PDB file of C-alpha atoms in Angstrom:
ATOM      1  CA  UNK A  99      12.964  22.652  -4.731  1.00  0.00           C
ATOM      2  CA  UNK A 100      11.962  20.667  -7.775  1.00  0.00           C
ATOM      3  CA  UNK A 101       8.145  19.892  -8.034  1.00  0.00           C
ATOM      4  CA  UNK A 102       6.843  16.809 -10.236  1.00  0.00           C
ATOM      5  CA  UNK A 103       2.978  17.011 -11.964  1.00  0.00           C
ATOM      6  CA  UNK A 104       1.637  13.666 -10.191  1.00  0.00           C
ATOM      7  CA  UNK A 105      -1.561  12.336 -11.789  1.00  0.00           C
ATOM      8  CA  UNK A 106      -3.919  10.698  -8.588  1.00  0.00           C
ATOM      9  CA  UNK A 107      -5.904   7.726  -8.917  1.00  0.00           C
ATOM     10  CA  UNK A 108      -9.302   6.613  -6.595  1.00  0.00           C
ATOM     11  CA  UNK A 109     -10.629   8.650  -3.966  1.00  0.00           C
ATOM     12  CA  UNK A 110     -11.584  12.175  -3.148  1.00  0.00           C
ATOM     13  CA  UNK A 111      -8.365  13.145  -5.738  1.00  0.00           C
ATOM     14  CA  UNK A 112      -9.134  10.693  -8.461  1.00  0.00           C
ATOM     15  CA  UNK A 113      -8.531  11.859 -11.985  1.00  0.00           C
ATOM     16  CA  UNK A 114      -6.052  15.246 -10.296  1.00  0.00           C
ATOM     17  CA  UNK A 115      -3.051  15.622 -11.398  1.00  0.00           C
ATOM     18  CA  UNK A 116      -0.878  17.830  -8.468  1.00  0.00           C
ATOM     19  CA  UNK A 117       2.571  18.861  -8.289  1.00  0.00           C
ATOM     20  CA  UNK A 118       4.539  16.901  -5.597  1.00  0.00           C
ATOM     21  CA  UNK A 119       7.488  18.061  -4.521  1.00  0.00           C
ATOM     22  CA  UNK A 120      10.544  15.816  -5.210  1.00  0.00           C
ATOM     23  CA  UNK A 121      13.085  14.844  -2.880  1.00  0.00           C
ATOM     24  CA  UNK A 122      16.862  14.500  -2.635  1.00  0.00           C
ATOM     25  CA  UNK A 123      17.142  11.715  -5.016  1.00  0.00           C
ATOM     26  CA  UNK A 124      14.449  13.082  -7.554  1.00  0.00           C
ATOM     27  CA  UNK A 125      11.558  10.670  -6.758  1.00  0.00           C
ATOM     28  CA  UNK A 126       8.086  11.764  -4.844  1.00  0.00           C
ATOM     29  CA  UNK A 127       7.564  10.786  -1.794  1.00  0.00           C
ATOM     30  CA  UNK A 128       6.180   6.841  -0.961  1.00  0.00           C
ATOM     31  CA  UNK A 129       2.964   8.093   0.586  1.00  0.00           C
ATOM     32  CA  UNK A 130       1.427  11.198   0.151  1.00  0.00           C
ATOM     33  CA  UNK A 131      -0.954  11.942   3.094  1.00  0.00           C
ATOM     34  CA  UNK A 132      -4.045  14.696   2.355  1.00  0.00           C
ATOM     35  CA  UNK A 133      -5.347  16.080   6.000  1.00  0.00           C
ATOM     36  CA  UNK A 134      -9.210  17.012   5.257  1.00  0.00           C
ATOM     37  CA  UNK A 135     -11.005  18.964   8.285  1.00  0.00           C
ATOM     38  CA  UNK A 136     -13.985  17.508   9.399  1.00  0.00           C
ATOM     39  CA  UNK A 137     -16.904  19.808   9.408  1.00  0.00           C
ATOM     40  CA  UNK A 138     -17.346  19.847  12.821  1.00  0.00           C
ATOM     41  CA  UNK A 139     -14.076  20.776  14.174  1.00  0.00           C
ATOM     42  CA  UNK A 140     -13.118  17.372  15.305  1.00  0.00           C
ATOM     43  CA  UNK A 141     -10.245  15.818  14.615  1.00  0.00           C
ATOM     44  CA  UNK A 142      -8.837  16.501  10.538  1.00  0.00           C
ATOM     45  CA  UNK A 143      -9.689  12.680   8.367  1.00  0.00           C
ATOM     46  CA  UNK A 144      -6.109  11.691   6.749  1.00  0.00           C
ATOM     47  CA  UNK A 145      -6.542  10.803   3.142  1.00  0.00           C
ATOM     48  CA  UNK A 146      -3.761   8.272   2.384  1.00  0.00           C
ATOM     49  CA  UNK A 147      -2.129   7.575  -1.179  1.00  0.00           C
ATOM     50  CA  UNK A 148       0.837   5.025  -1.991  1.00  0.00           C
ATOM     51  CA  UNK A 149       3.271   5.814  -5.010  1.00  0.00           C
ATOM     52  CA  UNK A 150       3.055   3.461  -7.768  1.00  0.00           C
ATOM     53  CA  UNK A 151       4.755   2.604 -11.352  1.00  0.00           C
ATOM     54  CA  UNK A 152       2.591   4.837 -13.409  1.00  0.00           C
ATOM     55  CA  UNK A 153       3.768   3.272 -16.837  1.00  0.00           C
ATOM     56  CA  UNK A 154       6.411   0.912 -18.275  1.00  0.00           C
ATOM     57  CA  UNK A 155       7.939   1.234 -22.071  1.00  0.00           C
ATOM     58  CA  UNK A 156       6.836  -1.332 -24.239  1.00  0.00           C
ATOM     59  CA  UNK A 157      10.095  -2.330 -25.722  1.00  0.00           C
ATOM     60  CA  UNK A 158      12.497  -2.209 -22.891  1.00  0.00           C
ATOM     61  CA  UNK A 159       9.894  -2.627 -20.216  1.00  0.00           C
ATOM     62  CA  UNK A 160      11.823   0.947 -18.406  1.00  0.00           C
ATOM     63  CA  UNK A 161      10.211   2.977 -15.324  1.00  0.00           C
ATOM     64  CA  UNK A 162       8.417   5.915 -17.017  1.00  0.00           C
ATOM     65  CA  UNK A 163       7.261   8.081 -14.381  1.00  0.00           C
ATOM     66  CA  UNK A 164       4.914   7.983 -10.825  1.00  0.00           C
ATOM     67  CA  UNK A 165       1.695   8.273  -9.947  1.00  0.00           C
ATOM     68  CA  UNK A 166      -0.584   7.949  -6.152  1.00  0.00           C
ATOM     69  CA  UNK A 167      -3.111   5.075  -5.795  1.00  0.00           C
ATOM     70  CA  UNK A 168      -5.534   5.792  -2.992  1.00  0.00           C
ATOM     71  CA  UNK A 169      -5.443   3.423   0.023  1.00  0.00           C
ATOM     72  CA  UNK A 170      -8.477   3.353   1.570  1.00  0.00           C
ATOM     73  CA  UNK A 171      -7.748   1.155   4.522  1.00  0.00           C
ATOM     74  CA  UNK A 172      -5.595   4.884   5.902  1.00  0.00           C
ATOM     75  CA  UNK A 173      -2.653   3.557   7.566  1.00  0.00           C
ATOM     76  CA  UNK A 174      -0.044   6.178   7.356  1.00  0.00           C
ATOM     77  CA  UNK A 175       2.802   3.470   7.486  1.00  0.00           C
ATOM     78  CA  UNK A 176       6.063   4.296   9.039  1.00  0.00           C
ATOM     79  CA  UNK A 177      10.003   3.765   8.210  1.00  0.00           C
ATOM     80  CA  UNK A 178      10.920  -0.162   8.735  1.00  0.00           C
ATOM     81  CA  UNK A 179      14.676  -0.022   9.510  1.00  0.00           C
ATOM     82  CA  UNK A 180      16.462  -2.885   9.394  1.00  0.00           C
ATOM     83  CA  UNK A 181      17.095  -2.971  13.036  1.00  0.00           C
ATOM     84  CA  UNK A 182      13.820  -2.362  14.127  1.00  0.00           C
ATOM     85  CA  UNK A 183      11.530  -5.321  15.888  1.00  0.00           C
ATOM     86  CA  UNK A 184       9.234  -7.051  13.850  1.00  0.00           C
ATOM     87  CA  UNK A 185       5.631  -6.219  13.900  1.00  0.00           C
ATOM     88  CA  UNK A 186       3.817  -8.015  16.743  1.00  0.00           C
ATOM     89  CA  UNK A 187       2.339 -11.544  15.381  1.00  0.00           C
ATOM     90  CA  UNK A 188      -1.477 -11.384  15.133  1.00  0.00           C
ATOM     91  CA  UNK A 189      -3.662 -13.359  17.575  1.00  0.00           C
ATOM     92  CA  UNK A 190      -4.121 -16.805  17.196  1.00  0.00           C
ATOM     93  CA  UNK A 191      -7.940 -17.284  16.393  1.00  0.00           C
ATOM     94  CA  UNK A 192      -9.571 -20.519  16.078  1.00  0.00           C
ATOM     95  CA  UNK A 193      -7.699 -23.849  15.257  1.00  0.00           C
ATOM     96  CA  UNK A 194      -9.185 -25.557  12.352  1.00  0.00           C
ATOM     97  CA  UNK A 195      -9.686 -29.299  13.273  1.00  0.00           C
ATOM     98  CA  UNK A 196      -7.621 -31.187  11.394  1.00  0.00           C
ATOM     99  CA  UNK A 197      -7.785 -35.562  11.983  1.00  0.00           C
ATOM    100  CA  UNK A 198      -5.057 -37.243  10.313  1.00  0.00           C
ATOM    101  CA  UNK A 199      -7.520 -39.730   9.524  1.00  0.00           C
ATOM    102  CA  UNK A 200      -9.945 -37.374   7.535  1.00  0.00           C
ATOM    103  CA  UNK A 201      -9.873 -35.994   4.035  1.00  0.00           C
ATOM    104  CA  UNK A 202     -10.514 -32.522   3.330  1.00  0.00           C
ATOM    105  CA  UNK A 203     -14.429 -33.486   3.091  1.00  0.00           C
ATOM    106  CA  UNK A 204     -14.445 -34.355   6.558  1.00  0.00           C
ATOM    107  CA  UNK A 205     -15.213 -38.430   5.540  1.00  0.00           C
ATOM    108  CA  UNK A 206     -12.649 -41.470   6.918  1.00  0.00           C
ATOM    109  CA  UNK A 207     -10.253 -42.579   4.270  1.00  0.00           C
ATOM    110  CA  UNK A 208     -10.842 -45.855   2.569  1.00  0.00           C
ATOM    111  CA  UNK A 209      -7.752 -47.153   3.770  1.00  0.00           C
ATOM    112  CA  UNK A 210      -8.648 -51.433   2.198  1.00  0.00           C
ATOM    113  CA  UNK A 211      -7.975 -50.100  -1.745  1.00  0.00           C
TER     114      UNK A 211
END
């Protein structure tokens, strides 16, 4: 298999380049995710990266090349097909109170002119 030299930006990998294998279409993976082992023998912390545009040519503005961002919020994603359900809506929180009669200051309008 084809390997690519894939520079790493933020987190514990920031400033490596590693290779990344390549898939069937010649691009790296969309996430990249690093297992560490904890020190304890607990359960391994998953380092997560996302695939970026590393570069763009100046004069025709073309793709040149990938590299990983680090995401530090760690979700792993998974495939969205097109037939899949939507992602549950969040819970509604609070309802801002909102009076027709109010402006955004929270004073009555001068309705006389």
């Amino acid at each position: 298999m084809k390997s690519e030299d894939t520079p790493f930006e933020g987190g514990p990998l920031d400033g490596r380049v590693l290779p990344v294998l390549l898939g069937p279409t010649g691009h790296p993976p969309k996430v990249y995710r690093v297992p560490v082992p904890s020190n304890d023998g607990g359960a391994p912390t998953l380092l997560v990266y996302r695939r970026v545009q590393a570069a763009t040519s100046s004069r025709l503005g073309l793709h040149q090349g990938w590299k990983y961002e680090y995401d530090p919020t760690g979700r792993a994603g998974k495939l969205k097909w097109p037939w899949s359900k939507p992602d549950p809506a969040p819970a509604p929180g609070p309802v801002p109170d909102s009076t027709p009669d109010a402006t955004p200051d929270g004073k009555p309008e001068d309705t006389h002119g």
